[in-house]
Tab-separated table of C-alpha atoms in Angstrom:
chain	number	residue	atom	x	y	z
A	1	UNK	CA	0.000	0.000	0.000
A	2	UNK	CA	1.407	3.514	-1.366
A	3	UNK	CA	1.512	5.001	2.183
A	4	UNK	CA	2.406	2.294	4.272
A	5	UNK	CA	6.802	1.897	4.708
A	6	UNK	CA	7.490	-2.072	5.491
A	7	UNK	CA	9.661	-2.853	7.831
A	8	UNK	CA	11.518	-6.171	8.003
A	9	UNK	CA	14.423	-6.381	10.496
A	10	UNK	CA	15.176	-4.526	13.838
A	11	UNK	CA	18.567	-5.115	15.052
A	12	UNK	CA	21.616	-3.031	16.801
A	13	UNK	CA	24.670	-2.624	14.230
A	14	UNK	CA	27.581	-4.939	14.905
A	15	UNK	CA	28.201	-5.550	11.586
A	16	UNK	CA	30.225	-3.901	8.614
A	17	UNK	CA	28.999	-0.748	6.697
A	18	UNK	CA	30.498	0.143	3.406
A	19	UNK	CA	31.531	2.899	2.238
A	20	UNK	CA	30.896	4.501	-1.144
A	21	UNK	CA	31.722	5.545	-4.191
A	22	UNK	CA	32.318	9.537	-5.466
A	23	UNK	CA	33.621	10.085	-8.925
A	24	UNK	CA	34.792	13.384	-10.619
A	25	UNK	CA	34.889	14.232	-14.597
A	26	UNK	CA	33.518	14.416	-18.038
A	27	UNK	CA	32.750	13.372	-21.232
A	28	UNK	CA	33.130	10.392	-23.186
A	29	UNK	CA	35.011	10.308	-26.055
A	30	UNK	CA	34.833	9.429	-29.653
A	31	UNK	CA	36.634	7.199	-31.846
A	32	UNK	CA	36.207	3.366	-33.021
A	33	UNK	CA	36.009	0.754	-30.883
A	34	UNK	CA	38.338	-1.654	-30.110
A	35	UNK	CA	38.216	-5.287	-28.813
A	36	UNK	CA	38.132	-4.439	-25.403
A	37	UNK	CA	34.653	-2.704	-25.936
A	38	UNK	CA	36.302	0.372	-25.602
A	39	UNK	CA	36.236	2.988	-27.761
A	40	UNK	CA	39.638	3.595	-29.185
A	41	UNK	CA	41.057	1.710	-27.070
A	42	UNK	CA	41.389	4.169	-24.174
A	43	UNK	CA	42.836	4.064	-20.827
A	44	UNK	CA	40.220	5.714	-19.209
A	45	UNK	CA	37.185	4.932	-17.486
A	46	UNK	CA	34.072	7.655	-16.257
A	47	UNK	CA	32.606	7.135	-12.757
A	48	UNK	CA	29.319	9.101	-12.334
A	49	UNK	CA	28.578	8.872	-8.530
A	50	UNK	CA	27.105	10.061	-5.323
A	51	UNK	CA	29.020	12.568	-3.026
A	52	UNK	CA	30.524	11.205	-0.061
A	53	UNK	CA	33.625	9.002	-0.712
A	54	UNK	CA	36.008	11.630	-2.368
A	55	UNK	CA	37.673	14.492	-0.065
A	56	UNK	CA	38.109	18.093	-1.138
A	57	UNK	CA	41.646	17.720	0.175
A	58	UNK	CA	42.176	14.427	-1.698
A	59	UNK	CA	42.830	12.281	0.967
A	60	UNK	CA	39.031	10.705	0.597
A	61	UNK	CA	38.663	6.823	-0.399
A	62	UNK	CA	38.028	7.490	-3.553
A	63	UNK	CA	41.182	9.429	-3.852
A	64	UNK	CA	43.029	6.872	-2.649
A	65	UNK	CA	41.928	3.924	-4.242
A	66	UNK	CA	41.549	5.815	-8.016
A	67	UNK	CA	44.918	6.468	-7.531
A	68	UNK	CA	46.077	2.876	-7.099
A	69	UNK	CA	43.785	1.715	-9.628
A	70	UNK	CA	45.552	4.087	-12.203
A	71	UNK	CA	49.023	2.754	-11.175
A	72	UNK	CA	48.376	-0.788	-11.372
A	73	UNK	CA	45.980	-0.632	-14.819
A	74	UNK	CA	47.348	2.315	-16.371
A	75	UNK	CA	43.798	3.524	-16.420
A	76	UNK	CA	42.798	7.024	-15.906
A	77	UNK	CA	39.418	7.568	-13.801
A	78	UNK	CA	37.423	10.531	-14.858
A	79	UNK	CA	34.645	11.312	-11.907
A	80	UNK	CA	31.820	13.594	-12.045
A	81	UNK	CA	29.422	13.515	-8.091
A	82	UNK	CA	26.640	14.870	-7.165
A	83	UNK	CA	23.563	14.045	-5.909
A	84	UNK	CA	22.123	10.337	-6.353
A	85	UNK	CA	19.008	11.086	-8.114
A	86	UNK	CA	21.003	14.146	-10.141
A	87	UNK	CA	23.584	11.239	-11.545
A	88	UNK	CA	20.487	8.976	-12.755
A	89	UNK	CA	18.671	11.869	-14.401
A	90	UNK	CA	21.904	13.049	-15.806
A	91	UNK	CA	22.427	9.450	-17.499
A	92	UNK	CA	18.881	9.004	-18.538
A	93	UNK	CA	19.284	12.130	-20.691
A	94	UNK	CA	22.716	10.622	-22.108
A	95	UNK	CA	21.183	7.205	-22.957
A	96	UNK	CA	21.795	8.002	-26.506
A	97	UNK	CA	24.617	9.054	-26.605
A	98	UNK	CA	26.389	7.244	-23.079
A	99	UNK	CA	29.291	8.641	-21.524
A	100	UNK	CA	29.497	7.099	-17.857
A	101	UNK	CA	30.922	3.638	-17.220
A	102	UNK	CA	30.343	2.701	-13.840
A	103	UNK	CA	27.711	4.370	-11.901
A	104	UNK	CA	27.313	4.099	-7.943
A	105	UNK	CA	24.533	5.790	-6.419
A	106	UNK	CA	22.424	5.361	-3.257
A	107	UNK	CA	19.211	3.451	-3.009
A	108	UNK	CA	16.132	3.320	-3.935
A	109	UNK	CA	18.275	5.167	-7.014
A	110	UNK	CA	20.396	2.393	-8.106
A	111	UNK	CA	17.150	0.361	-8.255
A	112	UNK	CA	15.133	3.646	-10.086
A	113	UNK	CA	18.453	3.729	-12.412
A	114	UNK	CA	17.763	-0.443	-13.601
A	115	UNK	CA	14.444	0.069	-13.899
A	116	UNK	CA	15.224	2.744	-16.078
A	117	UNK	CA	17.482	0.334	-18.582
A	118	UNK	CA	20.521	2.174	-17.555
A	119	UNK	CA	22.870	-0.878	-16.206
A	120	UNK	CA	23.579	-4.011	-17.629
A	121	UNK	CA	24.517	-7.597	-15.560
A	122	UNK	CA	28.322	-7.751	-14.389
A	123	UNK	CA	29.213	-9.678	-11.126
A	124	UNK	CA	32.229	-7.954	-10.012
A	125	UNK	CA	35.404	-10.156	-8.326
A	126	UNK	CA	34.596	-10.668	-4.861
A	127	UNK	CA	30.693	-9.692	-5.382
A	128	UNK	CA	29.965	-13.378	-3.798
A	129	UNK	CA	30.920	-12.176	-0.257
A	130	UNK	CA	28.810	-9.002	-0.051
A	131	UNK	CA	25.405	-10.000	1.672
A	132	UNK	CA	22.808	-10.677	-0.895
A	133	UNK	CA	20.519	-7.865	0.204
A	134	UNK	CA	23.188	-5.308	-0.607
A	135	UNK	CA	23.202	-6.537	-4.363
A	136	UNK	CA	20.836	-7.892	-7.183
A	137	UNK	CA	19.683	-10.714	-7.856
A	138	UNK	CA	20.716	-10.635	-11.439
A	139	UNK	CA	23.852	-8.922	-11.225
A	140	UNK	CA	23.168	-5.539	-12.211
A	141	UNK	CA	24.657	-3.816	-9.039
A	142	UNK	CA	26.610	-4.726	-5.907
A	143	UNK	CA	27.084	-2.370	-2.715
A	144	UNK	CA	30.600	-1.072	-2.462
A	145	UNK	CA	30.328	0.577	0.752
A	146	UNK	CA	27.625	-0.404	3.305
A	147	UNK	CA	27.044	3.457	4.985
A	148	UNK	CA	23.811	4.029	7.424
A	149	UNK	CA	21.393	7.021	7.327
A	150	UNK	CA	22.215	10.020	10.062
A	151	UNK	CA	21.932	13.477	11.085
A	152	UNK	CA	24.701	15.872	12.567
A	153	UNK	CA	25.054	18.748	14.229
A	154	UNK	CA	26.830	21.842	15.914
A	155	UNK	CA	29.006	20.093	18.710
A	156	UNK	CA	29.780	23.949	19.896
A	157	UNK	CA	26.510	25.534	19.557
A	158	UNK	CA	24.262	22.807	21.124
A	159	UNK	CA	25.673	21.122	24.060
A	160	UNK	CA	24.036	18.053	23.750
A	161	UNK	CA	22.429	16.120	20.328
A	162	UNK	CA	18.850	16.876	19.904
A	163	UNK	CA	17.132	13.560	20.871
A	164	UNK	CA	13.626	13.254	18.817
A	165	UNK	CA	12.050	14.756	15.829
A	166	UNK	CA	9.552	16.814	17.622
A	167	UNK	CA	12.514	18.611	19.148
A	168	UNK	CA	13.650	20.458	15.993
A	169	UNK	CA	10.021	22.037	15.738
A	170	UNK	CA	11.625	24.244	18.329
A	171	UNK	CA	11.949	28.320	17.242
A	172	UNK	CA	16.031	28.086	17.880
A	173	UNK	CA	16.284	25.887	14.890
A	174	UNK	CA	14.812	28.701	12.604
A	175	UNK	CA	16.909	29.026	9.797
A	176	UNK	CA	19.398	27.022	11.264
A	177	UNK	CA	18.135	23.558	10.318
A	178	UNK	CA	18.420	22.437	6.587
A	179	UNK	CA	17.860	18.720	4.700
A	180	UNK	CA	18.799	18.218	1.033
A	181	UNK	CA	15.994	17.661	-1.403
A	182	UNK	CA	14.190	14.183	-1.283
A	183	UNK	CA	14.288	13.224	-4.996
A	184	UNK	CA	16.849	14.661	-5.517
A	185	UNK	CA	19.586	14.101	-3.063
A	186	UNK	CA	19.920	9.936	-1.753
A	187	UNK	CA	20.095	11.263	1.384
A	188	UNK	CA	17.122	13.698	1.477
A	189	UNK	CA	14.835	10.752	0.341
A	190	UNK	CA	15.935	9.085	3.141
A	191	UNK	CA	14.722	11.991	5.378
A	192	UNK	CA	11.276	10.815	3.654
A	193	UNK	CA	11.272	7.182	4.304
A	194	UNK	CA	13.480	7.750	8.079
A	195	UNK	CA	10.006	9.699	8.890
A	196	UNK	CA	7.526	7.288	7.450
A	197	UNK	CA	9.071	4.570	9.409
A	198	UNK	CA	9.172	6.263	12.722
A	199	UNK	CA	5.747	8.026	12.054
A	200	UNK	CA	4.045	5.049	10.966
A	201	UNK	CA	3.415	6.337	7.572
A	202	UNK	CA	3.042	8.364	4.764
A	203	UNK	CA	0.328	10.832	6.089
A	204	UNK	CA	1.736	11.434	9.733
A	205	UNK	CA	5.440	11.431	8.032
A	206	UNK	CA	4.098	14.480	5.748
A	207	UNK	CA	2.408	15.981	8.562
A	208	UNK	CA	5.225	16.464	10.692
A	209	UNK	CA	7.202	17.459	7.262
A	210	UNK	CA	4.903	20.310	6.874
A	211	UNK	CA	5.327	21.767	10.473
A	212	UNK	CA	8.924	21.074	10.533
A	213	UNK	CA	9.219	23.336	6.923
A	214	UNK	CA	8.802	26.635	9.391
A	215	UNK	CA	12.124	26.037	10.138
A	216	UNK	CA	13.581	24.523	7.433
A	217	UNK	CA	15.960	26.594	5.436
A	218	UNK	CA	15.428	25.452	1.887
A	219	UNK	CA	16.083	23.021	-0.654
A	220	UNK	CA	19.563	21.344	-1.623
A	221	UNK	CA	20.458	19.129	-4.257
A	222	UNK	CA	23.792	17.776	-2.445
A	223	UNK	CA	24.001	16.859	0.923
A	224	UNK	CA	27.740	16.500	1.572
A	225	UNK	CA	27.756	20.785	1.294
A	226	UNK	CA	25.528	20.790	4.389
A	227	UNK	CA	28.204	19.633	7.516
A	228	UNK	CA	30.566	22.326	6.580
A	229	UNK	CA	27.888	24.872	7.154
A	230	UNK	CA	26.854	23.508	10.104
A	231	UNK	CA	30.386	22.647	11.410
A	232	UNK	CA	30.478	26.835	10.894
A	233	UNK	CA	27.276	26.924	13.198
A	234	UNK	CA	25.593	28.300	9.703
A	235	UNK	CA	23.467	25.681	10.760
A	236	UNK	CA	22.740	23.780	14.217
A	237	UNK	CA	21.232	20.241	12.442
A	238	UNK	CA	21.257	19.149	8.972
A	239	UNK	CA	21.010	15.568	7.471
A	240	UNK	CA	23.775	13.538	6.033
A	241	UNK	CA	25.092	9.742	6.230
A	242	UNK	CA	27.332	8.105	8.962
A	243	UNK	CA	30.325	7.501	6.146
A	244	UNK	CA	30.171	10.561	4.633
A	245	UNK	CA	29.574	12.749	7.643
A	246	UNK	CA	32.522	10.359	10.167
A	247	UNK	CA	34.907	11.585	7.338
A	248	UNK	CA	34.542	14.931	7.384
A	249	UNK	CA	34.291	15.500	10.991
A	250	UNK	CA	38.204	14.753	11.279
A	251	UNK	CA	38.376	18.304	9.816
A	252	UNK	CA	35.255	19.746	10.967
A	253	UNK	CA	35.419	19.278	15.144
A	254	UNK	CA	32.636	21.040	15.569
A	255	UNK	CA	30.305	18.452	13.615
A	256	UNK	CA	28.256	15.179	15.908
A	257	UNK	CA	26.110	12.595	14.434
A	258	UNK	CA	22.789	11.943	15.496
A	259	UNK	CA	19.908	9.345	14.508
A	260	UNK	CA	16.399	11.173	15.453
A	261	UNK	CA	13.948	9.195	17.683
A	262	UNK	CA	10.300	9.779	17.600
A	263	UNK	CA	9.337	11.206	21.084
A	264	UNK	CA	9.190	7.914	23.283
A	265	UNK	CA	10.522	5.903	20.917
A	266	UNK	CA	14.271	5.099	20.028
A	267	UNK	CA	16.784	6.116	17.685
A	268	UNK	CA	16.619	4.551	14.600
A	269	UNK	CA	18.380	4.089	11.509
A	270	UNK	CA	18.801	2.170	7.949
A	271	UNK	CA	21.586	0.467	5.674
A	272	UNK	CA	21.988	3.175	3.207
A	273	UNK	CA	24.557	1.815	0.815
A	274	UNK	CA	26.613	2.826	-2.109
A	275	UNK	CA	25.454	0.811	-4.961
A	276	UNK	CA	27.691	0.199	-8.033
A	277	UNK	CA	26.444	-0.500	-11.466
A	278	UNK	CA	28.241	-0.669	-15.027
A	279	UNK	CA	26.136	0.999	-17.249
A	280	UNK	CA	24.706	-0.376	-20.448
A	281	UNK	CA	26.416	0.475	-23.612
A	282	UNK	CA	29.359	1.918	-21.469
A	283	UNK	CA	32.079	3.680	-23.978
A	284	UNK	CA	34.687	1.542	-21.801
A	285	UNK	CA	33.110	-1.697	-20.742
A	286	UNK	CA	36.082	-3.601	-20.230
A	287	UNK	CA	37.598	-0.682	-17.719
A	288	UNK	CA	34.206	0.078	-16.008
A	289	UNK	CA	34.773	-4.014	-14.917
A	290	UNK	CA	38.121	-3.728	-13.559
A	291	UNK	CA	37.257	-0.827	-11.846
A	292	UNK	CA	34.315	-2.534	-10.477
A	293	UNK	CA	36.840	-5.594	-9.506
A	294	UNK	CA	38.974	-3.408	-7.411
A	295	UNK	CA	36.427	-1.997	-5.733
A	296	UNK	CA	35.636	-4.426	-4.315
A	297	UNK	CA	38.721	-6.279	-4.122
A	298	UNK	CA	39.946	-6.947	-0.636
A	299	UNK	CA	42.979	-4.164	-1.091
A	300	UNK	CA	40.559	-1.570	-1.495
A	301	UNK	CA	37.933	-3.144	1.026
A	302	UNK	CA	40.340	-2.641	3.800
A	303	UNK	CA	41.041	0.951	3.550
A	304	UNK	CA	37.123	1.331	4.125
A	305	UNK	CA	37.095	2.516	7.435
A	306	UNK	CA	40.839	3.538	7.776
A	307	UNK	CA	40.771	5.460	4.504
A	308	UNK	CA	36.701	6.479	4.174
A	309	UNK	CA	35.563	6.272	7.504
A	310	UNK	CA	33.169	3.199	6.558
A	311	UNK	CA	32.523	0.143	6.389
A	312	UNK	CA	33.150	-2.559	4.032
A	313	UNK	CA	30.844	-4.197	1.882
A	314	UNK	CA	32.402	-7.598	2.013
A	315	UNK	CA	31.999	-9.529	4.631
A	316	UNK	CA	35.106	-11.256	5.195
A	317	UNK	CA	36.639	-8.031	5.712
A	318	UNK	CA	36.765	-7.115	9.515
A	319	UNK	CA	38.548	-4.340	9.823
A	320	UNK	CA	40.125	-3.825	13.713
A	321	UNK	CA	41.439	-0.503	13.214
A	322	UNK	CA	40.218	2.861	15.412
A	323	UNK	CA	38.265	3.954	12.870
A	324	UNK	CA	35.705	1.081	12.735
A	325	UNK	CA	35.850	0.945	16.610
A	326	UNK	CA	34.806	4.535	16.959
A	327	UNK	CA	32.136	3.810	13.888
A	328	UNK	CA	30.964	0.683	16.285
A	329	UNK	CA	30.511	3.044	19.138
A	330	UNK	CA	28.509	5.764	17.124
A	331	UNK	CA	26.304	3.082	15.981
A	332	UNK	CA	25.117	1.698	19.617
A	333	UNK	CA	21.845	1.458	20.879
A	334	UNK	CA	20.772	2.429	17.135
A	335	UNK	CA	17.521	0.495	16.070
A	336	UNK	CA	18.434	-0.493	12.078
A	337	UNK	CA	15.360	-1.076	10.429
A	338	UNK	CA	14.735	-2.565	6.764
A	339	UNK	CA	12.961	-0.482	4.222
A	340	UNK	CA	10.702	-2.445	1.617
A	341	UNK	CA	12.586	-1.258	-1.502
A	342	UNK	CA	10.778	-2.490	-3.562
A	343	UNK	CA	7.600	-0.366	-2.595
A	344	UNK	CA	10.016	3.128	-2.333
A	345	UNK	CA	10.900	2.485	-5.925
A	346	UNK	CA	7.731	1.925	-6.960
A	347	UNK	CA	6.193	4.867	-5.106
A	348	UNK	CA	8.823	7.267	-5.054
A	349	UNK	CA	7.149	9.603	-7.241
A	350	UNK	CA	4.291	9.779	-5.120
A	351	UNK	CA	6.010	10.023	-1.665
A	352	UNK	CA	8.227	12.641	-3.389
A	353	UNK	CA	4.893	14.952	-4.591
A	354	UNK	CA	3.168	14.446	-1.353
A	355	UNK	CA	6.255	16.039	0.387
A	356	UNK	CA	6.042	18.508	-2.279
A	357	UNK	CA	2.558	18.953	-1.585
A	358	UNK	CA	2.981	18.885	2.202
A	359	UNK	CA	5.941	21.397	2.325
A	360	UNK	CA	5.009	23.950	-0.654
A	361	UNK	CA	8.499	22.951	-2.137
C-alpha cells in the first residue's frame, strides 16, 4: 500500500557498513572501438557517482583507491558527483549518446536507475561475499560501501544532540536547520522514508514534514555541502550519512552525528549503501569491470574505514582498526530497520509529490 513503509528487520549494528563511491569528470570520447569494448582503445574509465567518498583535500577513499587503480591498470578515472538522483537523471538524458561507465549511487536510485534500462549484468570479483541484500539478484549492481542514514550537528553551539524529531520544531532551529531535497539528493529521500518509518506512515510522516518546513531553510540538491555549514554553526542540524559525515568531521570538530527518535521511541536508523552498477552500452566496458573488480577487491575493502571512515561491503573483511571501533561506538543502541525497496521504488514519485505537496516545495 502507497503510504504504508514495510519494515523487516530490527537489530543493533555490529556488523560492517560500506563505504561509497564519489567520482569526478567528463565526457566520453569518440573514436572506433576496439576489442576491449572500448572505444579507441582508451585508458580511461568515467565514474558518475554520489558525493561522499572523495575528499576536497584528496585524501578521501576514492582518492586513494583511483589512484592505485591508475598505477596498477594504467587507467585514468574521470569522476563527475553529485547528488544520487542528479547522476540517474543526468544518465537518462545521455542514454543516446552514453558517456558514464560505472555508476554508484544510493538506493532506492540504483534500483530507479535499472528500472530505467541504464545498467547491464556484471558480477564484479569478490561480489559473492557481499550480503545478498546489498546486491541484485541478477547482477546488475553490488554495494561497495555499506554506509547508514544520520543526522549531525553543531558540537559547539548545542551542548548536547537533539534527541527526537519533535525537538527540531523548536523556534532556535529557525533558519538554522536544513535537509537536502528528497528526490533529488539519496540522502534527502531518506529523510522521507526515516520519517515514514518512525511516524508510521506516509500521512503522519508528511504531517510532521509540513510543520517542521517553518524552520527549514530550503532546498539542496547535495548533501555532503551541508556539515561544513553547520560545522560553521551556519546551521545547528542538517542531514547527512554516517560515512560521509565520520569523514569529514576529522576536519570539521565542531560536527556530531545523530539518529532522530520519535518522542518515546528510540533512535533509529537504515543500511543506506553505495550501490555500483556498469552501465549499459558503457564507452569503456572492459575498464568500467576492472574498476568494479577493485572496488571491491579486498585491497581496497580494507582501507574502508581507515581510509573512508566506513565500512566494508564484504563480509570477510573485519577491519580492527580505530576507525571502525569509533564507527561501532557511534552506531550503539541504534535500532536499524529494513525499508521495503521495492515499494520506495515503486512509489517514489508519489512520496516525493506528497512532500512537495505537504511542504510547498
Amino acid at each position: 500500500m502507497p503510504g504504508k513503509l514495510l519494515l523487516r528487520v530490527t537489530a543493533s549494528v555490529t556488523g560492517s557498513l560500506a563505504l561509497a563511491l564519489s567520482l569526478t569528470a567528463c565526457g566520453g570520447a569518440t573514436g572506433a572501438s576496439s576489442s576491449d569494448g572500448s572505444k579507441g582503445g582508451e585508458k580511461t574509465v568515467t565514474v558518475y557517482s554520489a558525493d561522499g567518498l572523495k575528499s576536497d583535500k584528496g585524501d578521501g577513499w576514492y582518492d586513494k583507491v583511483f589512484a592505485d587503480f591508475t598505477k596498477k591498470t594504467g587507467i585514468e578515472v574521470k569522476y563527475v558527483e553529485g547528488g544520487s538522483g542528479e547522476m540517474v537523471q543526468r544518465a537518462v538524458r545521455e542514454k543516446t549518446n552514453t558517456q558514464a561507465d560505472v555508476l554508484v549511487t544510493l538506493p532506492p536510485f540504483i534500483q530507479q536507475a535499472d528500472g530505467k534500462g541504464l545498467l547491464q549484468a556484471y558480477r564484479p570479483q569478490g561480489s559473492d561475499k557481499v550480503n545478498g541484500g546489498d546486491k541484485s539478484a541478477d547482477g546488475k549492481w553490488t554495494s561497495v560501501v555499506n554506509n547508514y542514514f544520520g543526522f549531525v550537528y553543531n558540537k559547539k553551539e548545542l551542548t548536547a544532540a537533539p534527541k527526537t524529531w519533535e525537538e527540531l520544531l523548536d523556534g532556535k532551529y529557525k533558519g538554522k536547520l536544513q535537509y537536502s531535497t528528497p528526490g533529488v539528493a539519496g540522502d534527502g529521500t531518506a529523510v522521507l522514508i526515516k520519517a515514514m518509518h518512525d511516524f508510521g506512515g506516509k500521512e503522519p510522516a508528511m504531517e510532521y514534514l509540513k510543520k517542521l518546513q517553518a524552520n527549514n531553510v530550503g532546498p539542496s540538491s547535495s548533501t555532503s555541502k551541508l556539515a561544513p555549514k553547520t560545522d560553521k554553526g551556519e546551521l545547528l542540524v542538517a542531514n547527512g550519512d554516517v560515512q560521509m559525515n565520520f569523514a569529514q568531521s576529522k576536519s570539521m570538530p565542531n560536527l556530531g552525528i545523530w539518529f532522530p527518535a520519535k518522542d518515546g521511541g528510540k533512535p533509529t536508523t537504515f543500511a543506506l549503501p553505495y550501490a555500483a552498477g556498469l552501465v549499459d552500452k558503457a564507452p569503456h566496458t572492459e575498464n568500467g569491470k576492472k574498476l568494479l573488480d577493485y572496488l571491491l577487491s579486498e585491497d581496497a575493502q580494507k582501507l574502508v574505514s581507515e581510509v573512508g571512515g566506513g565500512f566494508p561491503a564484504r563480509t570477510d573483511v573485519k577491519p580492527t582498526d580505530a576507525n571502525a571501533v569509533e564507527l561501532t561506538k557511534i552506531m550503539g543502541g541504534v535500532e536499524v530497520f529494513e525499508p521495503d525497496w521495492a515499494d520506495i521504488d515503486k512509489n517514489l514519485t508519489a512520496y516525493v509529490d506528497a512532500w512537495k505537496s505537504a511542504t510547498g516545495s
